Short mmCIF file of C-alpha atoms in Angstrom, two decimals:
data_model
loop_
_atom_site.label_atom_id
_atom_site.label_comp_id
_atom_site.label_asym_id
_atom_site.label_seq_id
_atom_site.Cartn_x
_atom_site.Cartn_y
_atom_site.Cartn_z
CA MET A 6 -11.98 -1.53 34.37
CA TYR A 7 -9.81 -0.41 31.14
CA GLN A 8 -12.38 1.70 28.91
CA VAL A 9 -11.63 0.55 25.16
CA GLU A 10 -12.11 2.91 22.08
CA ILE A 11 -11.59 2.49 18.94
CA ASP A 12 -9.80 4.89 16.19
CA THR A 13 -12.05 6.32 14.01
CA GLY A 14 -9.97 7.19 11.62
CA SER A 15 -8.68 3.51 11.02
CA GLY A 16 -10.10 0.91 8.63
CA PHE A 17 -10.15 0.17 4.75
CA CYS A 18 -9.01 4.10 2.79
CA PHE A 19 -11.65 4.26 -0.60
CA GLY A 20 -9.24 2.32 -2.75
CA VAL A 21 -9.96 -0.35 -0.42
CA THR A 22 -13.45 0.02 0.02
CA THR A 23 -14.17 -0.14 -4.31
CA ALA A 24 -12.06 -3.16 -4.40
CA ILE A 25 -14.32 -5.33 -2.00
CA ARG A 26 -17.69 -3.51 -3.00
CA LYS A 27 -17.21 -4.19 -6.74
CA ALA A 28 -16.01 -7.97 -5.37
CA GLU A 29 -19.00 -8.44 -3.34
CA GLU A 30 -21.21 -7.57 -6.25
CA GLU A 31 -19.71 -9.71 -8.34
CA LEU A 32 -20.38 -12.46 -6.44
CA ALA A 33 -23.81 -11.91 -5.56
CA LYS A 34 -24.23 -12.42 -8.85
CA GLY A 35 -23.26 -15.85 -8.82
CA SER A 36 -20.69 -15.20 -11.02
CA THR A 37 -17.45 -16.84 -10.82
CA LEU A 38 -14.48 -14.40 -10.08
CA TYR A 39 -11.05 -14.01 -9.57
CA CYS A 40 -8.55 -11.79 -7.94
CA LEU A 41 -5.29 -11.31 -8.68
CA GLY A 42 -3.35 -11.30 -5.68
CA ASP A 43 -4.44 -11.12 -2.47
CA ILE A 44 -7.45 -8.23 -2.37
CA VAL A 45 -6.60 -6.69 0.87
CA HIS A 46 -3.25 -7.20 2.90
CA ASN A 47 -5.45 -8.79 6.00
CA GLY A 48 -5.25 -12.66 5.92
CA MET A 49 -9.22 -12.62 7.56
CA GLU A 50 -10.95 -10.67 5.23
CA CYS A 51 -9.04 -12.42 2.11
CA GLU A 52 -10.69 -15.41 4.18
CA ARG A 53 -14.66 -13.91 4.39
CA LEU A 54 -14.75 -13.10 0.93
CA ARG A 55 -13.17 -16.19 -0.22
CA GLN A 56 -16.00 -18.04 1.60
CA MET A 57 -18.20 -15.90 -0.36
CA GLY A 58 -16.92 -17.64 -3.41
CA LEU A 59 -13.75 -15.07 -4.56
CA ILE A 60 -10.56 -17.08 -6.40
CA THR A 61 -7.34 -15.53 -5.36
CA ILE A 62 -4.75 -16.27 -8.21
CA ASN A 63 -1.30 -15.61 -8.96
CA HIS A 64 0.40 -13.99 -12.46
CA ASP A 65 1.24 -17.74 -13.47
CA ASP A 66 -2.36 -18.53 -12.87
CA LEU A 67 -3.43 -15.79 -15.10
CA LYS A 68 -1.58 -17.00 -17.63
CA GLN A 69 -3.19 -20.79 -17.32
CA LEU A 70 -6.75 -18.45 -17.48
CA HIS A 71 -9.20 -18.50 -20.61
CA ASP A 72 -12.87 -17.32 -20.36
CA ALA A 73 -13.01 -15.61 -17.58
CA LYS A 74 -13.79 -12.53 -15.60
CA VAL A 75 -10.33 -11.13 -13.28
CA LEU A 76 -10.63 -8.76 -10.43
CA LEU A 77 -7.40 -5.97 -10.24
CA ARG A 78 -7.47 -5.26 -6.96
CA ALA A 79 -6.79 -1.96 -5.44
CA HIS A 80 -2.20 -1.72 -6.08
CA GLY A 81 -2.75 -1.74 -9.69
CA GLU A 82 -0.65 -3.96 -12.18
CA PRO A 83 1.70 -3.83 -15.29
CA PRO A 84 0.44 -3.19 -19.20
CA GLU A 85 1.40 -6.62 -19.46
CA THR A 86 -1.29 -8.14 -17.51
CA TYR A 87 -3.98 -6.14 -19.27
CA ALA A 88 -2.05 -7.29 -22.55
CA LEU A 89 -2.51 -11.24 -21.24
CA ALA A 90 -6.30 -10.52 -20.73
CA ARG A 91 -7.18 -9.30 -24.07
CA LYS A 92 -4.78 -12.04 -25.19
CA ASN A 93 -6.92 -15.10 -23.05
CA ASN A 94 -10.26 -13.54 -23.38
CA ILE A 95 -10.69 -12.44 -19.73
CA GLU A 96 -12.63 -10.01 -18.51
CA ILE A 97 -11.36 -7.41 -16.09
CA ILE A 98 -12.94 -6.11 -13.09
CA ASP A 99 -10.82 -3.07 -12.83
CA ALA A 100 -10.07 -1.94 -9.01
CA THR A 101 -6.98 -0.06 -9.25
CA CYS A 102 -7.37 2.59 -6.47
CA PRO A 103 -8.13 5.95 -8.65
CA VAL A 104 -5.06 7.79 -6.62
CA VAL A 105 -2.91 4.87 -8.34
CA LEU A 106 -4.28 4.91 -12.06
CA GLN A 107 -3.61 8.33 -11.81
CA LEU A 108 0.30 7.62 -10.35
CA GLN A 109 0.49 5.41 -13.14
CA ARG A 110 -0.73 8.08 -16.07
CA ARG A 111 1.65 10.56 -15.02
CA ILE A 112 4.84 8.37 -14.83
CA LYS A 113 3.72 6.70 -18.30
CA LYS A 114 3.87 9.93 -19.67
CA GLN A 115 7.04 10.87 -18.09
CA TYR A 116 8.17 7.68 -19.63
CA ASP A 117 7.23 8.44 -22.95
CA SER A 118 8.46 11.83 -23.23
CA ARG A 119 11.53 11.02 -23.62
CA SER A 120 13.47 12.01 -26.69
CA GLU A 121 13.49 9.19 -29.58
CA GLU A 122 17.05 9.25 -30.02
CA GLN A 123 17.63 7.99 -26.58
CA GLU A 124 18.09 4.72 -25.21
CA LYS A 125 15.99 3.04 -23.06
CA GLY A 126 16.16 4.84 -19.59
CA GLY A 127 17.58 7.53 -22.28
CA GLU A 128 19.37 10.23 -19.53
CA LYS A 129 16.15 10.33 -17.84
CA GLN A 130 16.55 8.48 -14.29
CA ILE A 131 12.81 7.96 -13.01
CA VAL A 132 13.35 6.74 -9.75
CA ILE A 133 10.08 5.44 -7.86
CA PHE A 134 10.37 5.75 -3.59
CA GLY A 135 9.17 2.22 -2.93
CA LYS A 136 9.21 -1.30 -2.20
CA PRO A 137 10.76 -3.18 -4.22
CA GLY A 138 8.24 -6.14 -5.49
CA HIS A 139 5.22 -4.37 -4.30
CA ALA A 140 2.14 -5.01 -6.15
CA GLU A 141 1.62 -1.63 -6.79
CA VAL A 142 5.75 -0.52 -7.45
CA LEU A 143 5.46 -3.36 -9.85
CA GLY A 144 2.31 -1.70 -11.30
CA LEU A 145 4.54 1.62 -11.65
CA VAL A 146 7.68 0.12 -13.00
CA GLY A 147 5.55 -1.57 -15.63
CA GLN A 148 4.33 1.97 -17.19
CA THR A 149 8.66 2.39 -17.66
CA GLU A 150 8.82 -1.08 -19.77
CA ASN A 151 10.71 -1.97 -16.40
CA ASN A 152 12.97 0.95 -16.90
CA ALA A 153 12.78 2.95 -13.76
CA ILE A 154 15.13 2.68 -10.61
CA VAL A 155 13.25 1.78 -7.63
CA ILE A 156 14.89 3.21 -4.27
CA ALA A 157 13.45 1.45 -1.06
CA SER A 158 14.95 3.90 1.75
CA PHE A 159 16.39 7.17 2.15
CA GLU A 160 19.93 5.44 2.28
CA ASP A 161 18.84 3.88 -1.28
CA VAL A 162 18.93 7.30 -2.82
CA LYS A 163 23.19 7.66 -2.87
CA LYS A 164 22.99 5.06 -5.54
CA LEU A 165 21.39 7.23 -8.07
CA ASP A 166 23.65 8.99 -11.12
CA PHE A 167 23.21 12.60 -9.45
CA SER A 168 24.87 13.48 -13.06
CA ARG A 169 21.99 12.93 -15.01
CA ASP A 170 18.29 13.76 -14.63
CA ILE A 171 16.13 12.82 -12.18
CA TYR A 172 12.69 12.85 -12.05
CA LEU A 173 11.17 11.89 -8.46
CA TYR A 174 7.78 9.92 -7.55
CA SER A 175 7.00 7.65 -4.98
CA GLN A 176 4.02 4.46 -4.29
CA THR A 177 1.19 6.15 -2.28
CA THR A 178 1.96 4.31 0.97
CA LYS A 179 5.62 5.43 1.97
CA SER A 180 6.31 8.07 4.75
CA LEU A 181 6.24 11.70 3.66
CA ASP A 182 8.63 12.93 6.32
CA GLU A 183 11.60 10.14 4.49
CA PHE A 184 10.54 11.45 0.78
CA GLN A 185 11.39 14.61 2.16
CA ARG A 186 14.98 13.55 2.62
CA ILE A 187 15.19 12.05 -0.14
CA ILE A 188 14.07 15.35 -2.16
CA GLU A 189 16.46 17.45 0.36
CA TYR A 190 19.14 15.31 -0.83
CA ILE A 191 18.88 15.09 -4.24
CA LYS A 192 18.69 19.03 -4.35
CA GLN A 193 21.50 19.12 -2.57
CA ASN A 194 23.72 16.21 -4.58
CA ILE A 195 21.98 16.96 -8.35
CA SER A 196 25.01 18.61 -10.93
CA PRO A 197 24.17 21.51 -12.00
CA ASP A 198 23.97 20.67 -15.34
CA ALA A 199 21.00 17.89 -14.46
CA ASN A 200 17.32 18.61 -13.27
CA PHE A 201 15.82 17.83 -11.01
CA LYS A 202 11.20 17.16 -10.51
CA SER A 203 9.62 15.70 -7.75
CA PHE A 204 6.17 14.56 -7.73
CA ASP A 205 4.28 14.31 -4.40
CA THR A 206 2.38 11.61 -5.42
CA ILE A 207 1.19 9.75 -1.28
CA CYS A 208 -1.99 9.39 -0.62
CA ARG A 209 -3.27 11.97 1.91
CA GLN A 210 -5.56 9.16 3.46
CA VAL A 211 -2.82 8.10 4.07
CA ALA A 212 0.07 10.63 5.02
CA ASN A 213 -2.66 12.52 6.59
CA ARG A 214 -3.58 9.52 9.43
CA MET A 215 0.22 9.14 10.90
CA PRO A 216 -0.32 12.44 13.05
CA SER A 217 -4.17 10.96 13.87
CA ILE A 218 -2.38 7.94 15.01
CA ALA A 219 -0.25 9.35 16.76
CA SER A 220 -2.29 11.30 19.01
CA PHE A 221 -4.67 7.96 19.29
CA ALA A 222 -1.88 5.98 20.69
CA ALA A 223 -0.74 8.76 23.00
CA ARG A 224 -3.78 9.08 25.03
CA HIS A 225 -3.97 5.15 25.50
CA ASP A 226 -1.75 2.94 28.00
CA LEU A 227 -2.23 0.22 25.74
CA ILE A 228 -2.51 -0.31 22.17
CA LEU A 229 -3.68 -3.30 19.96
CA PHE A 230 -2.64 -2.39 15.76
CA VAL A 231 -4.68 -5.04 14.31
CA CYS A 232 -2.56 -5.09 10.83
CA GLY A 233 -2.53 -8.20 8.41
CA ARG A 234 1.46 -8.42 8.36
CA LYS A 235 2.62 -8.58 4.78
CA SER A 236 0.74 -4.68 5.16
CA SER A 237 3.45 -2.02 3.84
CA ASN A 238 1.36 0.72 5.22
CA GLY A 239 0.23 -0.92 8.44
CA ARG A 240 3.64 -1.46 9.51
CA VAL A 241 4.15 2.10 8.87
CA LEU A 242 1.79 3.65 10.96
CA PHE A 243 2.67 0.55 13.86
CA ASN A 244 5.67 2.14 14.14
CA GLU A 245 4.14 5.55 14.08
CA CYS A 246 2.39 4.17 17.24
CA ARG A 247 5.22 2.46 18.63
CA ARG A 248 7.42 5.59 19.12
CA VAL A 249 4.91 7.50 20.93
CA ASN A 250 4.05 4.98 23.09
CA ALA A 251 5.78 1.50 23.44
CA ASN A 252 3.25 0.02 25.23
CA SER A 253 2.10 -1.52 21.47
CA TYR A 254 1.44 -4.19 20.14
CA LEU A 255 0.74 -5.06 16.74
CA ILE A 256 -1.98 -7.95 16.47
CA GLU A 257 -3.52 -9.86 13.20
CA GLY A 258 -6.47 -10.68 15.86
CA PRO A 259 -8.24 -11.80 18.37
CA ASP A 260 -6.57 -15.37 19.31
CA GLU A 261 -3.13 -12.86 19.20
CA ILE A 262 -4.22 -11.00 21.93
CA ASN A 263 -1.94 -11.80 25.03
CA PRO A 264 -3.81 -12.10 28.54
CA GLN A 265 -0.65 -10.64 29.92
CA TRP A 266 -0.44 -7.42 28.56
CA LEU A 267 -4.47 -6.57 30.20
CA ASN A 268 -3.11 -5.92 34.19
CA GLU A 269 -5.10 -4.40 36.56
CA GLU A 270 -2.88 -0.87 36.31
CA LEU A 271 -4.58 0.16 32.81
CA ARG A 272 -6.91 2.43 32.38
CA THR A 273 -7.71 2.40 28.75
CA VAL A 274 -6.92 0.62 25.29
CA GLY A 275 -6.66 1.65 22.30
CA ILE A 276 -7.76 -0.43 19.18
CA CYS A 277 -6.37 0.73 16.00
CA GLY A 278 -5.53 -0.52 12.30
CA ALA A 279 -4.21 -0.34 9.13
CA THR A 280 -5.96 1.12 6.02
CA SER A 281 -6.65 -3.05 4.69
CA THR A 282 -7.73 -3.59 8.37
CA PRO A 283 -11.70 -4.02 8.27
CA LYS A 284 -13.96 -2.15 10.84
CA TRP A 285 -15.24 -5.79 12.05
CA LEU A 286 -12.02 -7.53 12.64
CA MET A 287 -11.06 -4.55 15.48
CA GLU A 288 -14.52 -4.74 16.84
CA GLU A 289 -13.97 -8.45 17.37
CA CYS A 290 -10.71 -7.43 19.11
CA ARG A 291 -13.04 -5.57 21.39
CA ASP A 292 -14.97 -8.10 22.24
CA ALA A 293 -12.48 -10.16 23.04
CA ILE A 294 -10.81 -7.94 25.63
CA LEU A 295 -14.17 -7.11 27.35
CA LYS A 296 -15.66 -10.96 27.64
#
């Protein structure tokens, strides 16, 4: 019989834990509470909170909502969302992650410091390394009146104008290694007449998980990575698992465990997940294979 270990470093990050706690506290009061977007990129946790009464809405729904209470998740929102809430008399329960909030403020300060005679965006390029359309990235771009340039990967950096100043930031959950590659490329190609500054804004709770999850994956025969498929952070961490252990599988819950993976030659099974994966879900996966 194989042994099963749950990675103690996996599970909700601080920002997600805080958002869920705030939601549970409001729902416990009997309040009607809306959440703008999925509170976490994990379908099963969203369903648990839905059963408690949490109502998930999108931005179009928000425009029609008045005199209500809305929770903003850890990803953060652009200034337009707060303005709409004031207009519609919506009470905001702000669960924006402190790391994201600090990053928003830094980008806004950088953007606001442009010279008045410059046109919007000016000669300065504010660049965000992140996933286009991701909730956090939309909130960051919103700090610049949507003038920031988003680059999704190392290949995109080649599209920048290296004759102009570049101020580089990163979505908090992106790969630290790829971010460093982008920095080095810009340094090598930036015009001598242009300024370049980079700001390491990657969350260490996520970045530090890379080496630890690689070590965890390497010491097991089979890895079950439990994660919602919408999670950007989850994809990064799962790819790291698969890099060191080809016998790694991404699952959203116990129902997706393939019995064929559990052969007699296994000695150890490791169960881990993203910063959006609840501990209770990893425990359910453990219990399912130990039946």
